[in-house]
Coordinates of C-alpha atoms in Angstrom, one line a residue:
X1 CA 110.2 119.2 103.9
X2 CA 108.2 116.2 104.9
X3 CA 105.0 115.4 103.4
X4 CA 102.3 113.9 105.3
X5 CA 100.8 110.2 104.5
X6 CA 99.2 107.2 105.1
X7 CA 99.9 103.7 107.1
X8 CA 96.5 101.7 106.8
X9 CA 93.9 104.3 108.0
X10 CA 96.2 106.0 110.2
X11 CA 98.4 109.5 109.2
X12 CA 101.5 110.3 110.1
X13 CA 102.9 113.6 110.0
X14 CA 103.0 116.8 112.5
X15 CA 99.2 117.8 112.0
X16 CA 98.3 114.3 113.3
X17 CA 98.8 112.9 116.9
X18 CA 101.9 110.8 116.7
X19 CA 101.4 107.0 115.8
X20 CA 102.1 104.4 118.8
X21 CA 104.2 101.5 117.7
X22 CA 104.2 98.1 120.2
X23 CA 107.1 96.0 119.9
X24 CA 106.4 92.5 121.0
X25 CA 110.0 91.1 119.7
X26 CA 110.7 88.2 121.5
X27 CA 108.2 88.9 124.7
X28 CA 105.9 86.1 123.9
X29 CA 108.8 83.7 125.5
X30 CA 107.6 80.9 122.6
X31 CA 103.9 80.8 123.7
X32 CA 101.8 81.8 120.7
X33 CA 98.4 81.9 123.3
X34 CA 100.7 84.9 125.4
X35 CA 101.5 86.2 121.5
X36 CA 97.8 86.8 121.1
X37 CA 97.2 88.5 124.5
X38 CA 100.5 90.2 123.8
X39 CA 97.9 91.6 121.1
X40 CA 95.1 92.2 123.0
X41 CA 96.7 93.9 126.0
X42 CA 98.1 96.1 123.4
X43 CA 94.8 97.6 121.8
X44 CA 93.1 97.8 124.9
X45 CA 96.1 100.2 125.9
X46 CA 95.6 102.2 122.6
X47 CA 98.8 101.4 120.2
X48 CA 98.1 102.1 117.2
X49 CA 99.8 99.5 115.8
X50 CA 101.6 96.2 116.2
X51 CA 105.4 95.5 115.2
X52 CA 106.3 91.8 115.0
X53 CA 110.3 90.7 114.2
X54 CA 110.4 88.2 111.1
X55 CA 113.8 85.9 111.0
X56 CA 115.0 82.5 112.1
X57 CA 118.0 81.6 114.0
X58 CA 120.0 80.2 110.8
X59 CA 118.8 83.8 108.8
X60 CA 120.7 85.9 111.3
X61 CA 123.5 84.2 112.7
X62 CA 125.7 80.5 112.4
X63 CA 125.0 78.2 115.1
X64 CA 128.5 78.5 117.0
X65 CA 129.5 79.3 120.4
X66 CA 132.8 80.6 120.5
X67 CA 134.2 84.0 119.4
X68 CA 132.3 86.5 118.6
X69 CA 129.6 84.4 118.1
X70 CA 129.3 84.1 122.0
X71 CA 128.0 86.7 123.9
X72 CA 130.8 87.6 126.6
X73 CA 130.2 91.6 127.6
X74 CA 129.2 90.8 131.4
X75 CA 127.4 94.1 130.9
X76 CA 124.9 92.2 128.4
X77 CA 121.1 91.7 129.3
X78 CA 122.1 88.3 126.9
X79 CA 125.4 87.7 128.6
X80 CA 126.8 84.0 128.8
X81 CA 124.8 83.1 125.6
X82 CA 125.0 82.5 121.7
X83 CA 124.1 84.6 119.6
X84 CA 122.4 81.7 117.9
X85 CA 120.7 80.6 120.9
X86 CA 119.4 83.7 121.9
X87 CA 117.5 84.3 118.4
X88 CA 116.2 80.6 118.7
X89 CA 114.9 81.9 121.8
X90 CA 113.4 85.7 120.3
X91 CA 112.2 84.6 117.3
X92 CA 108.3 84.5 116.2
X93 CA 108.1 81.3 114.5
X94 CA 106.6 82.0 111.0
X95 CA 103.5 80.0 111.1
X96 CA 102.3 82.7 113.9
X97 CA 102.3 85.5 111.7
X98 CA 99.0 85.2 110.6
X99 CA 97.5 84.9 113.4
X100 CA 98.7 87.1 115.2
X101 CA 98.1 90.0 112.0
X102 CA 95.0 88.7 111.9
X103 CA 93.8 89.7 115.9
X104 CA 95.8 92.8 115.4
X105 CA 93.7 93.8 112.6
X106 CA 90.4 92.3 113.9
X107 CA 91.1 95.0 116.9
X108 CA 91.6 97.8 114.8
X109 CA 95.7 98.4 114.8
X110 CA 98.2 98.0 112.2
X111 CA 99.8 94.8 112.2
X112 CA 103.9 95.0 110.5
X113 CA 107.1 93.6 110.7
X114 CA 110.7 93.9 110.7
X115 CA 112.0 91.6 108.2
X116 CA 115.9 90.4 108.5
X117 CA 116.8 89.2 104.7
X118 CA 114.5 88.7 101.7
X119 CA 113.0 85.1 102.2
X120 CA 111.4 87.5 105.4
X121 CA 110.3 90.2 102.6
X122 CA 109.0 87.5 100.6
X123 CA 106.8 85.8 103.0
X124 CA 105.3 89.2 104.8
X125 CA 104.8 90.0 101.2
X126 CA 102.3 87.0 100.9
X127 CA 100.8 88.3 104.1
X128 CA 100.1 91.6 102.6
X129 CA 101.6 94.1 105.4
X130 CA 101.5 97.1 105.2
X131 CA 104.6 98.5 105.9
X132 CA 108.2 97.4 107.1
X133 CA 110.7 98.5 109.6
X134 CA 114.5 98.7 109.4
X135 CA 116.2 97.5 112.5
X136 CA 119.0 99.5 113.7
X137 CA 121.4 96.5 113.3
X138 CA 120.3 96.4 109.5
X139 CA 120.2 100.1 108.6
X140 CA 123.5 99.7 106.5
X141 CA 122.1 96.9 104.7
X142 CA 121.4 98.0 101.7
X143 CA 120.4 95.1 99.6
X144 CA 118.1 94.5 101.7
X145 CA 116.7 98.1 102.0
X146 CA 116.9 98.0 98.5
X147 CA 114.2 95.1 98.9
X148 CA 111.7 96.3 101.1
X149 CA 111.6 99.9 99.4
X150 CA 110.9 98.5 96.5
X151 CA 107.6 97.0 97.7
X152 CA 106.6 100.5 97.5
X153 CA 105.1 100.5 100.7
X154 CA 105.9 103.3 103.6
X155 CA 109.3 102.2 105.4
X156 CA 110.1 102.8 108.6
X157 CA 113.9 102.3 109.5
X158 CA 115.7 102.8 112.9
X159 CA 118.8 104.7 112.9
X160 CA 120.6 103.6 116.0
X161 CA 124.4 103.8 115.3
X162 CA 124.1 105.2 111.9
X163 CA 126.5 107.9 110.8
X164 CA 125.3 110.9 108.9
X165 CA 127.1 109.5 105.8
X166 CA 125.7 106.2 106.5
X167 CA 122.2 107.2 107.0
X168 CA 122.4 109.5 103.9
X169 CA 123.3 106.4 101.9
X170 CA 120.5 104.6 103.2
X171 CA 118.3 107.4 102.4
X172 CA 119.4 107.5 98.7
X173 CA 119.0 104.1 98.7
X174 CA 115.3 103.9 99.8
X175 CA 114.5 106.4 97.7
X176 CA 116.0 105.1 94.5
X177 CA 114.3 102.1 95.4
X178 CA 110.8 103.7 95.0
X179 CA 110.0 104.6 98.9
X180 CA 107.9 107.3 98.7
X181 CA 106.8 107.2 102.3
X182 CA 109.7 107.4 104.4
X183 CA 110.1 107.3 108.6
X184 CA 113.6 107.5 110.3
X185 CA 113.4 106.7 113.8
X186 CA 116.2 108.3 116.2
X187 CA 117.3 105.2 118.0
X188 CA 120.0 104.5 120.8
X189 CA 121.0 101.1 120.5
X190 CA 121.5 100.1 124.1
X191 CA 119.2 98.4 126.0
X192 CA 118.0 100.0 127.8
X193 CA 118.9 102.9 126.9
X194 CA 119.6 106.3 129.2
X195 CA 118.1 109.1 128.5
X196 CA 121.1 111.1 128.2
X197 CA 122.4 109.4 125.7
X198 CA 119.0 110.0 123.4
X199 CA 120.3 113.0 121.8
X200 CA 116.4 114.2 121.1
X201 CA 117.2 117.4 119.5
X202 CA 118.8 115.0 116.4
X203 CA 114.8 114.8 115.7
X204 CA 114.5 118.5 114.3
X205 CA 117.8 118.1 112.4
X206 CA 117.2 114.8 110.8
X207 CA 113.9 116.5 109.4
X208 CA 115.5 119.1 107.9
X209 CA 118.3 117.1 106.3
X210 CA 116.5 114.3 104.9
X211 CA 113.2 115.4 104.7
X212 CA 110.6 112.9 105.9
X213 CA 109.0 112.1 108.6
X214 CA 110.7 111.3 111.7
X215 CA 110.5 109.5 114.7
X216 CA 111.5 107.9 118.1
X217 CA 112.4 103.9 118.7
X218 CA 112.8 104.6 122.3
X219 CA 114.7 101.9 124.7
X220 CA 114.3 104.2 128.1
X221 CA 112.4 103.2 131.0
X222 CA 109.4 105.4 131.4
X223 CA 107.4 107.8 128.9
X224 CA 109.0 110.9 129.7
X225 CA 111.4 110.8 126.8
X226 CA 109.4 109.8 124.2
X227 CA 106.5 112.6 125.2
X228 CA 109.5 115.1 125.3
X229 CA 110.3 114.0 121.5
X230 CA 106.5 114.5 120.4
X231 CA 108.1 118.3 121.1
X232 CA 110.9 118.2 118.9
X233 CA 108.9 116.9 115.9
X234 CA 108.7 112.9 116.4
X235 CA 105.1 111.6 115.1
X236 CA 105.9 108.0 115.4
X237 CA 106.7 106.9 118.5
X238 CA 107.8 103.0 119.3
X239 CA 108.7 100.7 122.5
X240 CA 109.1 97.4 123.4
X241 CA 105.7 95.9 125.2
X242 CA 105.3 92.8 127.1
X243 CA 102.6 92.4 129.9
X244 CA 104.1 92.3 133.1
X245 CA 108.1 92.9 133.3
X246 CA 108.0 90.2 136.2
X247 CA 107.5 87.4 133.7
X248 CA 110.9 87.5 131.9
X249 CA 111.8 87.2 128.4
X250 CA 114.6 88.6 126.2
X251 CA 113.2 92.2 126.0
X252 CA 111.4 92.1 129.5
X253 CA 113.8 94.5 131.3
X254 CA 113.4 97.2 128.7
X255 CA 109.6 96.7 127.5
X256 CA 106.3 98.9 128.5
X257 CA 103.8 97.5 131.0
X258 CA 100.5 97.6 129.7
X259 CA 99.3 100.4 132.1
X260 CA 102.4 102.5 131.1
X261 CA 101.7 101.9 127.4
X262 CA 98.1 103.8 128.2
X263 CA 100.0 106.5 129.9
X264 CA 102.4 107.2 126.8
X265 CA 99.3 107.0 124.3
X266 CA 97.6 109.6 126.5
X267 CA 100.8 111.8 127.4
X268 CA 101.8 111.6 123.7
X269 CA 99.0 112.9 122.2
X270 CA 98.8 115.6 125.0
X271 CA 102.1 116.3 123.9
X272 CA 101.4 117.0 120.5
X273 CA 98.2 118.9 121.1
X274 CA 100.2 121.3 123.6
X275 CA 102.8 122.2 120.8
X276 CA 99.9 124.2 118.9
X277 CA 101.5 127.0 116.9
X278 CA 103.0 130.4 117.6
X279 CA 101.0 132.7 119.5
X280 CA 101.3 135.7 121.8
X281 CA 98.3 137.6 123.3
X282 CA 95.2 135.8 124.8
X283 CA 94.1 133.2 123.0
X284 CA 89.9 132.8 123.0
X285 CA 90.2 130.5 126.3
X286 CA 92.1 133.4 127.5
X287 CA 89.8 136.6 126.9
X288 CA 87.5 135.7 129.1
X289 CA 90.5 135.8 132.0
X290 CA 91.6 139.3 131.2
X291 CA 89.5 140.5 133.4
X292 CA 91.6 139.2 136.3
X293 CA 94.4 142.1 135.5
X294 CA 95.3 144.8 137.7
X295 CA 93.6 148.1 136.6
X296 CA 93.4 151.6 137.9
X297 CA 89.9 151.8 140.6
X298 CA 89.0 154.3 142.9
X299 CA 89.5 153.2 146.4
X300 CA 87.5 156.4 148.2
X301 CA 84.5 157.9 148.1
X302 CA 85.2 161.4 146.1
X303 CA 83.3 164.4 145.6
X304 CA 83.3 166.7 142.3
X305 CA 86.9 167.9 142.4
X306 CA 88.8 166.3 144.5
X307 CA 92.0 165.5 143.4
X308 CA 93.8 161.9 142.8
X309 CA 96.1 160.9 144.5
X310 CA 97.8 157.4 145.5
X311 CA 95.7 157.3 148.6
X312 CA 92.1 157.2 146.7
X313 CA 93.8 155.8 143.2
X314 CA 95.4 152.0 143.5
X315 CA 96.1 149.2 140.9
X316 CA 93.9 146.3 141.9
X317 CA 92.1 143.7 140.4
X318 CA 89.5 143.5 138.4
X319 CA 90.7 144.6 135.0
X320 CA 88.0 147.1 133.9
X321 CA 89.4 150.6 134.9
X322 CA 92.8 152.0 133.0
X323 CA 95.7 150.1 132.7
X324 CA 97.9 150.2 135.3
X325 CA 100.7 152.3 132.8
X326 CA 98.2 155.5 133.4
X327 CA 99.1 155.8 137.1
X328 CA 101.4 158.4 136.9
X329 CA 99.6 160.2 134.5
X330 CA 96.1 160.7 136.1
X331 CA 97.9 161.5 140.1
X332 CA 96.7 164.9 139.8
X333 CA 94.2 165.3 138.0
X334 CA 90.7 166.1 139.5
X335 CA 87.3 164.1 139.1
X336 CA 84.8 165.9 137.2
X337 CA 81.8 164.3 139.5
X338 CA 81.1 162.5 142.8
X339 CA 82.8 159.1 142.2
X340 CA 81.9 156.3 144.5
X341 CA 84.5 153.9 145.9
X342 CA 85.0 150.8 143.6
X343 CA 84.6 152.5 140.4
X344 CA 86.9 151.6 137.6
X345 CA 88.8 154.5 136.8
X346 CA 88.5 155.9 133.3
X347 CA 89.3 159.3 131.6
X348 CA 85.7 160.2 131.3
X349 CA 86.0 161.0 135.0
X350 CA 88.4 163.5 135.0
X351 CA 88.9 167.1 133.8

């Protein structure tokens, strides 16, 4: 099975609250100043860390637009576009990295990256990160897998799309690599994506298979499906972020609003501290509620030697007398004093 570990100062495993991931991507629509209170809207809502994208136009894609190199599926949130132009549009221009690491860390979250080809690994390497992520887009790419696990540093990689075989590839490759420190992240690559088309109980089975920790990239609207995942084992949890939907951007229509961030970092963790362990019986908040039962009391005033019957006996709450199991075994029988209605019945009053 998984083992747990450290990113920065932060665990991640199941006996930890799950680690919050904000995406920024492309939402800073080319203003570094909204970049930077991209970052501080982010803290205050209580990620735990920050996730940058590291590429340039010409490292993912040829400046065409024809083909397949123009976006054509009406369907697209990118529709009518290149594919050139839209990463010219997305990307965080290198010279921002810094500072925008720099507030992260200065407000106390994890700063990191998803790197696209190895000048990227090389220059977050100067920067010192962390970790890395895996895009979904670049989980089959295993050269440059091969790369970033052998930074040694914990390696978070999406799995949207993956086969089984495919992931298991990318798995050996990781670890062969020298990742020790491993995070797959279930992932539906549609944007956004519907929750029934997450597929959450994948979670427990990718634990078990590959054994690391695992995770939820989540493109739904709403918290609800990644505070079901904390349930199904997921202890690192990212979305998209921007601060107000209304603004546009190439993410926009699929990112967190601030105020909804707070709500998953709360939910989450409420999530995580409800899953608890097996139990049956009361649990120490409970004892003091068993009291509340229905037990056996004496409803009538009775005199030495009367007998009981279902007219002076009833079940009724509070839950000092016998349990109510007893009924039919003290109808019958006769009290061995004067009994005075309201006692809790027990066998020391009968003969």
């Amino acid at each position: 099975m998984s083992r747990e570990f450290k990113i920065g100062t932060h665990s991640i495993g199941l006996g930890h609250a799950p680690f919050i991931i904000a995406e920024m991507s492309g939402n800073h629509n080319q203003s570094l100043e909204r970049a930077l209170e991209i970052v501080d809207t982010a803290a205050k809502s209580g990620a735990h860390a920050l996730k940058i994208q590291t590429y340039t136009p010409d490292t993912m894609t040829l400046d065409l637009d024809e083909r397949e190199f123009h976006i054509s599926d009406s369907k697209s949130l990118w529709a009518g576009t290149s594919l050139y132009k839209l990463y010219g549009e997305a990307y965080t221009p290198w010279e921002w990295h810094k500072p925008i690491f720099d507030r992260a860390q200065e407000l106390g979250m994890i700063a990191f990256s998803s790197p696209f080809d190895k000048t990227a690994v090389d220059f977050l390497e100067d920067l010192n990160v962390p970790c890395y992520k895996i895009a979904s887009f670049e989980n089959t790419d295993l050269p440059l897998i091969r790369q970033v696990a052998g930074t040694g540093k914990p390696l978070i990689i999406s799995t949207g799309m993956a086969s089984l075989a495919e992931l298991d590839e990318t798995v050996r490759t990781a670890r062969e690599a020298g990742c020790k420190d491993l995070v797959l992240l279930k992932c539906t690559s549609t944007y956004p994506a519907t929750p029934e088309n997450t597929n959450l109980l994948t979670i427990p089975h990718m634990r078990e298979l590959f054994g690391c920790e695992i995770g939820l990239s989540d493109h739904t609207m709403g918290v609800g499906v990644s505070v079901s995942s904390v349930a199904f084992g997921a202890t690192v949890i990212e979305k998209h972020f921007t601060l107000d939907r209304a603004d546009g951007g190439v993410d926009s229509t699929f990112s967190m609003e601030p105020a909804e961030m707070r709500q998953l970092v709360i939910e989450c963790e409420r999530a995580w501290q409800a899953k608890g362990k097996i139990n049956y019986g009361a649990t120490e908040a409970e004892k003091k509620s068993l009291v509340f039962r229905r037990s056996l009391y004496v409803v009538d005033n009775l005199k030495e030697g009367d007998v009981l019957t279902n007219k002076n006996v009833r079940a009724i709450r509070p839950g000092l007398g016998l349990p109510t199991k007893y009924l039919d075994k003290v109808l019958g029988r006769k009290v061995t004093r004067d009994v005075e209605r309201g006692t809790a019945l027990t066998w020391d009053l009968m003969g």
